[in-house]
Short mmCIF file of C-alpha atoms in Angstrom, two decimals:
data_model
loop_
_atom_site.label_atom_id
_atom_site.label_comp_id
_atom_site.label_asym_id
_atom_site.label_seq_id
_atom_site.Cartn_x
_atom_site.Cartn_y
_atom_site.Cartn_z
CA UNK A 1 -29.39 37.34 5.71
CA UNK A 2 -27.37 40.07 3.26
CA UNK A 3 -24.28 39.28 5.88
CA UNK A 4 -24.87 35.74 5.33
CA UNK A 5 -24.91 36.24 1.49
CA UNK A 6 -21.55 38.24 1.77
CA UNK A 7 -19.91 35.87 4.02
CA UNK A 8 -20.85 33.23 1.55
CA UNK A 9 -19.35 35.22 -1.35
CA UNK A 10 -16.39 35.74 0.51
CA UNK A 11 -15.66 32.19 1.06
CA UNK A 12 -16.44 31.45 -2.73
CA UNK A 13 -13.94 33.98 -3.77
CA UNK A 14 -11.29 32.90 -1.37
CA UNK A 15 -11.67 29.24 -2.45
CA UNK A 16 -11.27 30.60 -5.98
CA UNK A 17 -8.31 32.39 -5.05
CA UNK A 18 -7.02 29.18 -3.42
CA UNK A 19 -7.77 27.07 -6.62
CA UNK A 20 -5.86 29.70 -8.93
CA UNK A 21 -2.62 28.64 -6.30
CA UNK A 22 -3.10 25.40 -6.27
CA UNK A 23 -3.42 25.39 -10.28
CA UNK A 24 0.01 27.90 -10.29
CA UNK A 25 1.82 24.87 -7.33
CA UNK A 26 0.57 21.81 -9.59
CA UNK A 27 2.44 23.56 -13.05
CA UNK A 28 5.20 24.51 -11.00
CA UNK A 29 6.03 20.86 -9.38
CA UNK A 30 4.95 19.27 -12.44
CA UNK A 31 7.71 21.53 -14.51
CA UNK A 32 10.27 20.52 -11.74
CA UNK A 33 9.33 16.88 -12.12
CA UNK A 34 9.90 17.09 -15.67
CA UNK A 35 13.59 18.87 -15.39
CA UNK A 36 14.58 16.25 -12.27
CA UNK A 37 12.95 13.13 -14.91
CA UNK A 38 15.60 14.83 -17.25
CA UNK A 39 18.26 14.81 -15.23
CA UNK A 40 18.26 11.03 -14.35
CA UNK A 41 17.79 10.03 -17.81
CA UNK A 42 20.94 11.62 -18.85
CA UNK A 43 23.01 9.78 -15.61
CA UNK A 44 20.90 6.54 -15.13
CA UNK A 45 17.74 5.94 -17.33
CA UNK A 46 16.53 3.29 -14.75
CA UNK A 47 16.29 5.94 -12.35
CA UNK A 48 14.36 8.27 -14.27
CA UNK A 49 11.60 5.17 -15.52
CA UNK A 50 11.48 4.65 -11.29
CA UNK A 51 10.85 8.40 -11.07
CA UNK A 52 7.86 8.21 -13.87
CA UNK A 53 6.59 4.96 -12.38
CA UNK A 54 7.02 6.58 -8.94
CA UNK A 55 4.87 9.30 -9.69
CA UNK A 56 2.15 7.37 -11.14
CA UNK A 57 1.58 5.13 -7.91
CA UNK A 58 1.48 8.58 -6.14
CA UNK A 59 -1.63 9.49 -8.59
CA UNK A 60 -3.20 6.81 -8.47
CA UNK A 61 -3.15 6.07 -4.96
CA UNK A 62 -4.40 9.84 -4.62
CA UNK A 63 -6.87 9.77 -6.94
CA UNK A 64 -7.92 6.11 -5.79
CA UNK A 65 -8.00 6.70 -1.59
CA UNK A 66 -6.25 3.28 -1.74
CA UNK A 67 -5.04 2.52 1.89
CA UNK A 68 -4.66 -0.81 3.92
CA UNK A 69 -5.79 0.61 7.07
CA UNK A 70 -9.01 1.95 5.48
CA UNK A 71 -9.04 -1.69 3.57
CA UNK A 72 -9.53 -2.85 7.15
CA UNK A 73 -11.24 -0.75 9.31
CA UNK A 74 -14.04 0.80 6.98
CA UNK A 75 -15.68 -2.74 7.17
CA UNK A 76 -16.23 -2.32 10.78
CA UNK A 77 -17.05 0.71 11.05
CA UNK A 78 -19.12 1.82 8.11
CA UNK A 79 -19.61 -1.93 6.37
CA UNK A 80 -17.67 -0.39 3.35
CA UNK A 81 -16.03 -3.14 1.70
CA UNK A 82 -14.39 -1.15 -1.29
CA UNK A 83 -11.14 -0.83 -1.04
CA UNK A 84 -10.85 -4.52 1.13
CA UNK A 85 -12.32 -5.43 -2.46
CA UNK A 86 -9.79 -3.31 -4.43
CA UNK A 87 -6.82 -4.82 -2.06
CA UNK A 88 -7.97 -8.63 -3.12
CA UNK A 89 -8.37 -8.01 -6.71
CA UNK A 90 -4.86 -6.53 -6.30
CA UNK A 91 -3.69 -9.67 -4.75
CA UNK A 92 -5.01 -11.74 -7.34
CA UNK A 93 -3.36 -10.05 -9.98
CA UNK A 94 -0.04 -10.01 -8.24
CA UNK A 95 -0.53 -13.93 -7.48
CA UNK A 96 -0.90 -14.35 -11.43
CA UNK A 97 2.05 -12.13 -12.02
CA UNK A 98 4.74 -13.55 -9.40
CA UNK A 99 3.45 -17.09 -10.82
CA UNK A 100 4.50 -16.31 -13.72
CA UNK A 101 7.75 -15.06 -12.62
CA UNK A 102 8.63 -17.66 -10.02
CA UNK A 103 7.59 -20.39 -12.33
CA UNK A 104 9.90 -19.51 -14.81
CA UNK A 105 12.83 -19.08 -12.16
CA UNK A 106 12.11 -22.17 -11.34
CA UNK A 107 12.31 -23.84 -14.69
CA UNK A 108 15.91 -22.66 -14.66
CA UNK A 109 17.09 -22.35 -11.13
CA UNK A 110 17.36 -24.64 -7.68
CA UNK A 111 14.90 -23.13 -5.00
CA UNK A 112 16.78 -20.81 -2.78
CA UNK A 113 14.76 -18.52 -0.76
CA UNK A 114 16.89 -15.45 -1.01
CA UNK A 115 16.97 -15.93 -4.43
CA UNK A 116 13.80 -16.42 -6.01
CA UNK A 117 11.59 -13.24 -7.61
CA UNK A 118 9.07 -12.05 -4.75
CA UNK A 119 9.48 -12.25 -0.95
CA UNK A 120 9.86 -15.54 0.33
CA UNK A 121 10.07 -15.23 4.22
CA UNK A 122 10.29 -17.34 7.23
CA UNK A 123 7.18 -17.48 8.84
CA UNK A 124 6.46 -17.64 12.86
CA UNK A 125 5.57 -15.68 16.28
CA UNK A 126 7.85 -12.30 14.72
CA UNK A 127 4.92 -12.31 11.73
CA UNK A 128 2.05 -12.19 14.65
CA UNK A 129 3.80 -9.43 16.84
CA UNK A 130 5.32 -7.35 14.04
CA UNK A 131 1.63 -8.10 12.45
CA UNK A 132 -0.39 -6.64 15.22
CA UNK A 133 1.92 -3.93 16.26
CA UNK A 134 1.73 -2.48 12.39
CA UNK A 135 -2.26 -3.09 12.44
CA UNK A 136 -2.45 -1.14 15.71
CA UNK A 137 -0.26 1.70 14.41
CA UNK A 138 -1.90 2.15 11.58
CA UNK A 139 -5.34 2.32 12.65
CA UNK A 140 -4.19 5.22 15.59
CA UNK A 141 -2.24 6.90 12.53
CA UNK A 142 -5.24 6.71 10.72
CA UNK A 143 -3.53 5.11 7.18
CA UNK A 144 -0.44 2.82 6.40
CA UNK A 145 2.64 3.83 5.07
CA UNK A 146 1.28 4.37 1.75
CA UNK A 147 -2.18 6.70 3.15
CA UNK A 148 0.71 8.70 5.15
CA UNK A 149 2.55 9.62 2.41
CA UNK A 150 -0.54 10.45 0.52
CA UNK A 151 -1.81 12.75 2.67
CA UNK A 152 1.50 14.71 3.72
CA UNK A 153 1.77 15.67 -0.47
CA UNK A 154 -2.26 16.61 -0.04
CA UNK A 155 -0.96 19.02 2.66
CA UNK A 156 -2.54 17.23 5.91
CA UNK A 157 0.23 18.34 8.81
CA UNK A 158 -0.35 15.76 11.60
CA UNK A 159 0.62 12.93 8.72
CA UNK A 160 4.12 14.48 9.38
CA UNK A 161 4.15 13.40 12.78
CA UNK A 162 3.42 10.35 11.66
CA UNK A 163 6.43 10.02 9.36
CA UNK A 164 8.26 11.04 12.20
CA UNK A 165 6.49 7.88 14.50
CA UNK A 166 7.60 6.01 11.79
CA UNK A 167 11.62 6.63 10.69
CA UNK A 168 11.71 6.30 14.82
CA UNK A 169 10.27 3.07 14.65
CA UNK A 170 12.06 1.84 11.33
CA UNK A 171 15.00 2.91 13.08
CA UNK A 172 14.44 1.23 16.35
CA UNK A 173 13.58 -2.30 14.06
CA UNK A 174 16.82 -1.94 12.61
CA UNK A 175 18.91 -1.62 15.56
CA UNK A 176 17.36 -4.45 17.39
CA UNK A 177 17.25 -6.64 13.98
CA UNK A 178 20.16 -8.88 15.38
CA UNK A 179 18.08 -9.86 18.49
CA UNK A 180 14.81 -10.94 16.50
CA UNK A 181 16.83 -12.70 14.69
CA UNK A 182 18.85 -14.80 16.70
CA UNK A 183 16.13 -15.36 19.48
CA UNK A 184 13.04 -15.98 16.79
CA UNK A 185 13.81 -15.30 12.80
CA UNK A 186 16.42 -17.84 12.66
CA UNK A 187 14.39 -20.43 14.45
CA UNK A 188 11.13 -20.20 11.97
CA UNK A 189 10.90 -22.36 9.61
CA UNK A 190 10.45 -21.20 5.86
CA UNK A 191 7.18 -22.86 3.86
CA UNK A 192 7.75 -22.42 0.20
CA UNK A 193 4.62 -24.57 -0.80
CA UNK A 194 5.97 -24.92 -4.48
CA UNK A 195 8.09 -28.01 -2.57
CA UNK A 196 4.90 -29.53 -1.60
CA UNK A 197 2.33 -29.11 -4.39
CA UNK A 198 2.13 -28.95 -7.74
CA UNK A 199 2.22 -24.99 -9.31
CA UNK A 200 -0.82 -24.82 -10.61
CA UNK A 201 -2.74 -26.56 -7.54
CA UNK A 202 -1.32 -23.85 -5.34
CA UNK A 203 -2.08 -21.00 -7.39
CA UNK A 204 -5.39 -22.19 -8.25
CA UNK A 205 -6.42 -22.51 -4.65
CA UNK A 206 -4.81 -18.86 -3.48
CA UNK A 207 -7.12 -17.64 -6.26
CA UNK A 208 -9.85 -19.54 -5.10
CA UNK A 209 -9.32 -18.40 -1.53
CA UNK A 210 -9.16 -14.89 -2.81
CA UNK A 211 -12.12 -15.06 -4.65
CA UNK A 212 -13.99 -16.40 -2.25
CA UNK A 213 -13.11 -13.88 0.25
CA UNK A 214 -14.26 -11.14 -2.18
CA UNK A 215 -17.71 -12.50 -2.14
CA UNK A 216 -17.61 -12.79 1.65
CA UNK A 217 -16.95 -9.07 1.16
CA UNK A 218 -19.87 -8.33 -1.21
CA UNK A 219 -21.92 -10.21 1.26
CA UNK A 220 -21.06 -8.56 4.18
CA UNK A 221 -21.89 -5.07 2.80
CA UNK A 222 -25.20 -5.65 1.80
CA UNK A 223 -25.97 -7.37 5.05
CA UNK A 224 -24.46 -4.66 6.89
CA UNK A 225 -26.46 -1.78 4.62
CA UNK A 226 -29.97 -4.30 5.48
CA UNK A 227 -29.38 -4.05 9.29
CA UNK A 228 -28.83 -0.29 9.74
#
């Protein structure tokens, strides 16, 4: 038992010693943060208000566990529906937002897809396979792009294999761009649904959609909490 004790101890005083680092690493990068923030102001300030914004995402997606994969999976396999709620509150505040923005680029522009605020893409059998080979990734990488990130800055080593995976693959889209897009891309037709409805209509119904499917969610988790 007094071993037990003293192993116990140990560990306490080693995580303590561990704590004190990570306190010592947290000033230190914070310090350098500030001096690099600095820096940019004085060359481009845009850059250094990307920098501050930058850092904040990283926070709060750290502090939050915000990742799609998780958004997805955790339903399924522990009927936790938090973040998939957290990701469609998210999209119903950007829908407000980029209606706002397209709206009033439309007031004063011609529709051009290229042009207008947001991503206005063409939509056909590339968004199913580029869809489900992402989805598949990301579940076997255990986060998206965003989770991978956050964990290689919390220290987690396989996440850099990951990165790795993925500069390969970003790489390997790239160079093969030209024959997605001659074979499929350039085939697929674009639907811009501000040509068919009214602006309000269709952001009243993506809200309704949305909201709808966040009840779905709320549902789902306390049937799934009832059955186990």
């Amino acid at each position: 038992m007094s071993n037990e004790m003293a192993r116990l101890i140990e560990r306490r005083n080693r995580t303590k010693k561990t704590k004190k680092t990570q306190i010592f690493l947290g000033i230190f990068f914070l310090f350098c943060a500030i001096i690099l923030c600095a820096e940019l102001w004085q060359k481009e300030y845009r850059l250094a208000v990307c920098w501050i914004f930058g850092i904040g995402i990283g926070v709060v997606l750290r502090y939050s566990r915000f990742c799609f994969a998780s958004a997805f999976r955790d339903p399924f396999l522990t009927g936790n529906t938090r973040l998939l709620r957290g990701m469609l509150l998210a999209m119903m505040v950007s829908t407000i937002g980029f209606a706002v923005i397209q709206y009033n680029y439309i007031q004063k522009n011609t529709i051009e897809y290229d042009l207008i605020p947001g991503a206005v893409s063409s939509v056909g059998i590339h968004v199913i396979i580029g869809a489900f080979l992402f989805g598949v990734g990301m579940v076997i990488a255990g986060g998206c792009s965003s989770g991978v990130l956050m964990r290689i800055g919390e220290g987690h080593a396989l996440q850099w294999i990951v990165l790795f995976g993925f500069l390969i693959g970003t790489v390997l889209g790239a160079k093969h761009y030209d024959f997605w897009y001659q074979h499929i891309i350039y085939n697929a037709k674009t639907i811009y649904f501000l040509e068919y409805f009214d602006f309000k209509i269709v952001v009243l119904v993506q809200l309704m959609v949305l909201f709808g499917l966040y009840v779905l969610a709320i549902w789902y988790e306390n049937k799934y909490r009832k059955d186990i």
